[in-house]
Each structure stands twice: as structure tokens, then as C-alpha cells.
Amino acid sequence: MTCRFAGRDIVMPLSHDLPVILSASPHYSQNLARLTALSAAARPDLTMVDIGANIGDTAVLMRAAAAAAPILCVEGDELFLDLLRRNVRGLRDVEIEEAYVATADDADRAHTVVRQAGTAALVPPTSGLKPARPFRSLPAILSSHERFASPGLVKIDTDGADPRIIVANRELLARARPVVFFEFAPAWAARTGDENPYRAITALADAGYQGALVYANTGELLLVTKVTEPHVWKDLGRYTLAHGNGSYYDIAAFHADDADLFEQAGAAERTFFDGVAAASS
């Protein structure tokens, strides 16, 4: 089936939840579009990496928001790869890496893929399921796509592996200092075998990240805060665990060197949602 998204018709499986989500949540993913546009304005040489590119909907969104910034889509699932290729066909400056991002050691290579409602998660091996392949480290992937060696925006959406990817790449993040947009979902992380997703926040702080915008999974701004406020993340995690496996937040993290961009983004997002609130009152 097809769905109109970011001004383009995209192809997806009948099981994909995107049309239902868009119908119920008009702000879904629009936060990333606004942040992409702000990042492109601040960095004329912006390049973007989409980890967990799925069917290419995020790439379509990013291209609409930043017409000139090259995009690298990283996706390992063979079902989504076919749709990803179809959906980015005709978009300029989009490259595809056919791999999962390796996060720790060879144990990750034994993970299997579980698909549900248009998403895929890597979980510990289950009898009878084919092991997921291939895995590559993010530095190795970027070395194969030279113009993305120092991306300005990295989006991660892997249904649970986001914290491990951040921890494994703290040195790369400290060097390149991209805006990092990722999912904070302790319950999903636990399903993949990660019992401490909060270490992603520590890794970001160690890499020099300071500012953070926190969104509901439907796209509404919840909080403008600091990466180095541990009680915030524990409180958010406690809430997600109390509200079931479908509960998560989106976080946009900004390096200390991007303090001005963080302030600009925070102010712009507050103004946008003040306008939404005023229009609905």
C-alpha cells in the first residue's frame, strides 16, 4: 500500500502502522523535520545519518526539510531494504548501507530479527529463527561513505538498540558532535538484552553533550533539559516502564559546542507548541 508522507507517496507493508499513527498524532515526526531544517540552516555542510532507516520515511522527511544535505540510510532488514530503495528512488544525495550497526562484540551477531507493525527489533537468539546479518561498526560504515565521516545529524531508531549504539560510538560522537535524535525506551532496550539503557545518557555526557529536548512519542515537546540531570532520565524511564512496552520518548541531544543551536531549537519548539496550545484553547 502507499501513504502520503512529507509530500511524497511512499510504499509500505499492509502491517505498517505509519498511516494509523499519522491519523491519530498529527505532530508525529514533525519535530525531527523542524530540527533537521534548523540544523541545515546552522551547518551549510550538513550531512545526515539515518540508523534504522526502515522503509525510508525518515529519509523522505529529512529531504523535504533540508533539500541539499546528503543522507546515509543504514538498514539491515531485507524486507525493509527493498521498500527503502523504492521510496528513496528519485531523491538526490541519498546513499544506502545494507547492514545493522554492531554495538558491542560478536554476541550481537547472534541476534535475530522480530518484526511487528512495520518495525523490526534485534533480540537475543530464538530457536528456529535465522540469525540477523550483516553487522558492521558505525565507524566502518562511515569509512565506506566518506562524505559522512563527520555527520551533523544522526537519527537512531532501532526499537531498543539505540542506547548500545550510542555507548559504542561515544568517541565518534565526541569528535563529530552531531545532533543525536534517538528513542529512549527502557522496556524495548531490556527486550534486546540491555538492562541499563541509562548508560546512553552517561555516554552522551562523557562525549560533551549538554542540552536535550524530550518529546512524547507522538511528537509533542515535553521538556527542555540538560543531559547531565540524572534524575530526569530516571523519572522518564520510570514512567515508560509503568505504561507498558509501547511507551517511549524521543530525545534530541546537543553537544556543548552547539549551545547556540540548542537554545535556538528549544526556543523555537516552545514557541511552536505555545501556538498549538493557543489554537486549541
mmCIF file with all atom_site columns, N, CA and C in Angstrom, residues 42-77:
data_model
loop_
_atom_site.group_PDB
_atom_site.id
_atom_site.type_symbol
_atom_site.label_atom_id
_atom_site.label_alt_id
_atom_site.label_comp_id
_atom_site.label_asym_id
_atom_site.label_entity_id
_atom_site.label_seq_id
_atom_site.pdbx_PDB_ins_code
_atom_site.Cartn_x
_atom_site.Cartn_y
_atom_site.Cartn_z
_atom_site.occupancy
_atom_site.B_iso_or_equiv
_atom_site.pdbx_formal_charge
_atom_site.auth_seq_id
_atom_site.auth_comp_id
_atom_site.auth_asym_id
_atom_site.auth_atom_id
_atom_site.pdbx_PDB_model_num
ATOM 1   N N  . ALA A 1 42 ? 22.030 26.017 10.257 1.00 0.00 ? 42 ALA A N  1
ATOM 2   C CA . ALA A 1 42 ? 23.207 26.303 11.083 1.00 0.00 ? 42 ALA A CA 1
ATOM 3   C C  . ALA A 1 42 ? 24.480 25.729 10.480 1.00 0.00 ? 42 ALA A C  1
ATOM 4   N N  . ARG A 1 43 ? 24.347 24.659 9.682  1.00 0.00 ? 43 ARG A N  1
ATOM 5   C CA . ARG A 1 43 ? 25.508 23.980 9.128  1.00 0.00 ? 43 ARG A CA 1
ATOM 6   C C  . ARG A 1 43 ? 25.332 23.811 7.614  1.00 0.00 ? 43 ARG A C  1
ATOM 7   N N  . PRO A 1 44 ? 25.874 24.712 6.834  1.00 0.00 ? 44 PRO A N  1
ATOM 8   C CA . PRO A 1 44 ? 25.718 24.601 5.374  1.00 0.00 ? 44 PRO A CA 1
ATOM 9   C C  . PRO A 1 44 ? 26.295 23.303 4.804  1.00 0.00 ? 44 PRO A C  1
ATOM 10  N N  . ASP A 1 45 ? 27.271 22.700 5.519  1.00 0.00 ? 45 ASP A N  1
ATOM 11  C CA . ASP A 1 45 ? 27.886 21.455 5.057  1.00 0.00 ? 45 ASP A CA 1
ATOM 12  C C  . ASP A 1 45 ? 27.271 20.231 5.723  1.00 0.00 ? 45 ASP A C  1
ATOM 13  N N  . LEU A 1 46 ? 26.056 20.352 6.220  1.00 0.00 ? 46 LEU A N  1
ATOM 14  C CA . LEU A 1 46 ? 25.405 19.277 6.974  1.00 0.00 ? 46 LEU A CA 1
ATOM 15  C C  . LEU A 1 46 ? 25.314 17.987 6.164  1.00 0.00 ? 46 LEU A C  1
ATOM 16  N N  . THR A 1 47 ? 25.672 16.881 6.807  1.00 0.00 ? 47 THR A N  1
ATOM 17  C CA . THR A 1 47 ? 25.356 15.547 6.311  1.00 0.00 ? 47 THR A CA 1
ATOM 18  C C  . THR A 1 47 ? 24.602 14.819 7.410  1.00 0.00 ? 47 THR A C  1
ATOM 19  N N  . MET A 1 48 ? 23.744 13.862 7.026  1.00 0.00 ? 48 MET A N  1
ATOM 20  C CA . MET A 1 48 ? 22.846 13.216 7.984  1.00 0.00 ? 48 MET A CA 1
ATOM 21  C C  . MET A 1 48 ? 22.928 11.705 7.853  1.00 0.00 ? 48 MET A C  1
ATOM 22  N N  . VAL A 1 49 ? 22.863 11.016 8.995  1.00 0.00 ? 49 VAL A N  1
ATOM 23  C CA . VAL A 1 49 ? 22.887 9.556  9.014  1.00 0.00 ? 49 VAL A CA 1
ATOM 24  C C  . VAL A 1 49 ? 21.617 9.063  9.687  1.00 0.00 ? 49 VAL A C  1
ATOM 25  N N  . ASP A 1 50 ? 20.904 8.186  9.003  1.00 0.00 ? 50 ASP A N  1
ATOM 26  C CA . ASP A 1 50 ? 19.634 7.631  9.475  1.00 0.00 ? 50 ASP A CA 1
ATOM 27  C C  . ASP A 1 50 ? 19.850 6.151  9.805  1.00 0.00 ? 50 ASP A C  1
ATOM 28  N N  . ILE A 1 51 ? 20.034 5.840  11.082 1.00 0.00 ? 51 ILE A N  1
ATOM 29  C CA . ILE A 1 51 ? 20.290 4.464  11.527 1.00 0.00 ? 51 ILE A CA 1
ATOM 30  C C  . ILE A 1 51 ? 18.960 3.816  11.884 1.00 0.00 ? 51 ILE A C  1
ATOM 31  N N  . GLY A 1 52 ? 18.655 2.730  11.211 1.00 0.00 ? 52 GLY A N  1
ATOM 32  C CA . GLY A 1 52 ? 17.329 2.129  11.315 1.00 0.00 ? 52 GLY A CA 1
ATOM 33  C C  . GLY A 1 52 ? 16.389 2.837  10.368 1.00 0.00 ? 52 GLY A C  1
ATOM 34  N N  . ALA A 1 53 ? 16.797 2.878  9.096  1.00 0.00 ? 53 ALA A N  1
ATOM 35  C CA . ALA A 1 53 ? 16.084 3.697  8.108  1.00 0.00 ? 53 ALA A CA 1
ATOM 36  C C  . ALA A 1 53 ? 14.721 3.141  7.738  1.00 0.00 ? 53 ALA A C  1
ATOM 37  N N  . ASN A 1 54 ? 14.465 1.862  8.067  1.00 0.00 ? 54 ASN A N  1
ATOM 38  C CA . ASN A 1 54 ? 13.162 1.251  7.845  1.00 0.00 ? 54 ASN A CA 1
ATOM 39  C C  . ASN A 1 54 ? 12.782 1.355  6.359  1.00 0.00 ? 54 ASN A C  1
ATOM 40  N N  . ILE A 1 55 ? 11.614 1.880  6.052  1.00 0.00 ? 55 ILE A N  1
ATOM 41  C CA . ILE A 1 55 ? 11.154 1.940  4.663  1.00 0.00 ? 55 ILE A CA 1
ATOM 42  C C  . ILE A 1 55 ? 11.538 3.248  3.974  1.00 0.00 ? 55 ILE A C  1
ATOM 43  N N  . GLY A 1 56 ? 12.292 4.109  4.665  1.00 0.00 ? 56 GLY A N  1
ATOM 44  C CA . GLY A 1 56 ? 12.734 5.359  4.059  1.00 0.00 ? 56 GLY A CA 1
ATOM 45  C C  . GLY A 1 56 ? 11.879 6.560  4.375  1.00 0.00 ? 56 GLY A C  1
ATOM 46  N N  . ASP A 1 57 ? 10.913 6.410  5.281  1.00 0.00 ? 57 ASP A N  1
ATOM 47  C CA . ASP A 1 57 ? 10.050 7.544  5.599  1.00 0.00 ? 57 ASP A CA 1
ATOM 48  C C  . ASP A 1 57 ? 10.832 8.692  6.221  1.00 0.00 ? 57 ASP A C  1
ATOM 49  N N  . THR A 1 58 ? 11.805 8.369  7.089  1.00 0.00 ? 58 THR A N  1
ATOM 50  C CA . THR A 1 58 ? 12.601 9.440  7.692  1.00 0.00 ? 58 THR A CA 1
ATOM 51  C C  . THR A 1 58 ? 13.462 10.139 6.652  1.00 0.00 ? 58 THR A C  1
ATOM 52  N N  . ALA A 1 59 ? 14.020 9.380  5.725  1.00 0.00 ? 59 ALA A N  1
ATOM 53  C CA . ALA A 1 59 ? 14.821 9.995  4.664  1.00 0.00 ? 59 ALA A CA 1
ATOM 54  C C  . ALA A 1 59 ? 13.979 10.947 3.822  1.00 0.00 ? 59 ALA A C  1
ATOM 55  N N  . VAL A 1 60 ? 12.753 10.544 3.523  1.00 0.00 ? 60 VAL A N  1
ATOM 56  C CA . VAL A 1 60 ? 11.842 11.416 2.775  1.00 0.00 ? 60 VAL A CA 1
ATOM 57  C C  . VAL A 1 60 ? 11.568 12.689 3.567  1.00 0.00 ? 60 VAL A C  1
ATOM 58  N N  . LEU A 1 61 ? 11.351 12.535 4.869  1.00 0.00 ? 61 LEU A N  1
ATOM 59  C CA . LEU A 1 61 ? 11.097 13.682 5.744  1.00 0.00 ? 61 LEU A CA 1
ATOM 60  C C  . LEU A 1 61 ? 12.304 14.609 5.796  1.00 0.00 ? 61 LEU A C  1
ATOM 61  N N  . MET A 1 62 ? 13.491 14.028 5.979  1.00 0.00 ? 62 MET A N  1
ATOM 62  C CA . MET A 1 62 ? 14.712 14.831 6.064  1.00 0.00 ? 62 MET A CA 1
ATOM 63  C C  . MET A 1 62 ? 14.972 15.568 4.756  1.00 0.00 ? 62 MET A C  1
ATOM 64  N N  . ARG A 1 63 ? 14.753 14.884 3.625  1.00 0.00 ? 63 ARG A N  1
ATOM 65  C CA . ARG A 1 63 ? 14.992 15.535 2.349  1.00 0.00 ? 63 ARG A CA 1
ATOM 66  C C  . ARG A 1 63 ? 14.048 16.709 2.153  1.00 0.00 ? 63 ARG A C  1
ATOM 67  N N  . ALA A 1 64 ? 12.796 16.578 2.577  1.00 0.00 ? 64 ALA A N  1
ATOM 68  C CA . ALA A 1 64 ? 11.842 17.682 2.448  1.00 0.00 ? 64 ALA A CA 1
ATOM 69  C C  . ALA A 1 64 ? 12.249 18.867 3.322  1.00 0.00 ? 64 ALA A C  1
ATOM 70  N N  . ALA A 1 65 ? 12.884 18.568 4.479  1.00 0.00 ? 65 ALA A N  1
ATOM 71  C CA . ALA A 1 65 ? 13.253 19.626 5.419  1.00 0.00 ? 65 ALA A CA 1
ATOM 72  C C  . ALA A 1 65 ? 14.598 20.269 5.086  1.00 0.00 ? 65 ALA A C  1
ATOM 73  N N  . ALA A 1 66 ? 15.472 19.509 4.442  1.00 0.00 ? 66 ALA A N  1
ATOM 74  C CA . ALA A 1 66 ? 16.809 20.013 4.109  1.00 0.00 ? 66 ALA A CA 1
ATOM 75  C C  . ALA A 1 66 ? 17.145 19.546 2.698  1.00 0.00 ? 66 ALA A C  1
ATOM 76  N N  . ALA A 1 67 ? 16.900 20.389 1.731  1.00 0.00 ? 67 ALA A N  1
ATOM 77  C CA . ALA A 1 67 ? 16.953 19.971 0.328  1.00 0.00 ? 67 ALA A CA 1
ATOM 78  C C  . ALA A 1 67 ? 18.343 19.586 -0.139 1.00 0.00 ? 67 ALA A C  1
ATOM 79  N N  . ALA A 1 68 ? 19.399 20.147 0.488  1.00 0.00 ? 68 ALA A N  1
ATOM 80  C CA . ALA A 1 68 ? 20.745 19.954 -0.045 1.00 0.00 ? 68 ALA A CA 1
ATOM 81  C C  . ALA A 1 68 ? 21.616 19.007 0.765  1.00 0.00 ? 68 ALA A C  1
ATOM 82  N N  . ALA A 1 69 ? 21.192 18.610 1.961  1.00 0.00 ? 69 ALA A N  1
ATOM 83  C CA . ALA A 1 69 ? 22.055 17.821 2.845  1.00 0.00 ? 69 ALA A CA 1
ATOM 84  C C  . ALA A 1 69 ? 22.047 16.351 2.453  1.00 0.00 ? 69 ALA A C  1
ATOM 85  N N  . PRO A 1 70 ? 23.201 15.758 2.180  1.00 0.00 ? 70 PRO A N  1
ATOM 86  C CA . PRO A 1 70 ? 23.256 14.330 1.861  1.00 0.00 ? 70 PRO A CA 1
ATOM 87  C C  . PRO A 1 70 ? 22.771 13.471 3.025  1.00 0.00 ? 70 PRO A C  1
ATOM 88  N N  . ILE A 1 71 ? 22.167 12.322 2.707  1.00 0.00 ? 71 ILE A N  1
ATOM 89  C CA . ILE A 1 71 ? 21.612 11.415 3.711  1.00 0.00 ? 71 ILE A CA 1
ATOM 90  C C  . ILE A 1 71 ? 22.184 10.019 3.484  1.00 0.00 ? 71 ILE A C  1
ATOM 91  N N  . LEU A 1 72 ? 22.650 9.397  4.563  1.00 0.00 ? 72 LEU A N  1
ATOM 92  C CA . LEU A 1 72 ? 23.060 7.999  4.534  1.00 0.00 ? 72 LEU A CA 1
ATOM 93  C C  . LEU A 1 72 ? 22.044 7.184  5.317  1.00 0.00 ? 72 LEU A C  1
ATOM 94  N N  . CYS A 1 73 ? 21.363 6.267  4.652  1.00 0.00 ? 73 CYS A N  1
ATOM 95  C CA . CYS A 1 73 ? 20.379 5.390  5.291  1.00 0.00 ? 73 CYS A CA 1
ATOM 96  C C  . CYS A 1 73 ? 21.040 4.061  5.623  1.00 0.00 ? 73 CYS A C  1
ATOM 97  N N  . VAL A 1 74 ? 20.959 3.663  6.886  1.00 0.00 ? 74 VAL A N  1
ATOM 98  C CA . VAL A 1 74 ? 21.546 2.408  7.343  1.00 0.00 ? 74 VAL A CA 1
ATOM 99  C C  . VAL A 1 74 ? 20.412 1.472  7.759  1.00 0.00 ? 74 VAL A C  1
ATOM 100 N N  . GLU A 1 75 ? 20.292 0.341  7.062  1.00 0.00 ? 75 GLU A N  1
ATOM 101 C CA . GLU A 1 75 ? 19.199 -0.602 7.345  1.00 0.00 ? 75 GLU A CA 1
ATOM 102 C C  . GLU A 1 75 ? 19.678 -2.014 7.022  1.00 0.00 ? 75 GLU A C  1
ATOM 103 N N  . GLY A 1 76 ? 19.411 -2.954 7.926  1.00 0.00 ? 76 GLY A N  1
ATOM 104 C CA . GLY A 1 76 ? 19.833 -4.327 7.711  1.00 0.00 ? 76 GLY A CA 1
ATOM 105 C C  . GLY A 1 76 ? 18.735 -5.293 7.373  1.00 0.00 ? 76 GLY A C  1
ATOM 106 N N  . ASP A 1 77 ? 17.479 -4.931 7.613  1.00 0.00 ? 77 ASP A N  1
ATOM 107 C CA . ASP A 1 77 ? 16.375 -5.855 7.404  1.00 0.00 ? 77 ASP A CA 1
ATOM 108 C C  . ASP A 1 77 ? 16.058 -5.981 5.921  1.00 0.00 ? 77 ASP A C  1
#
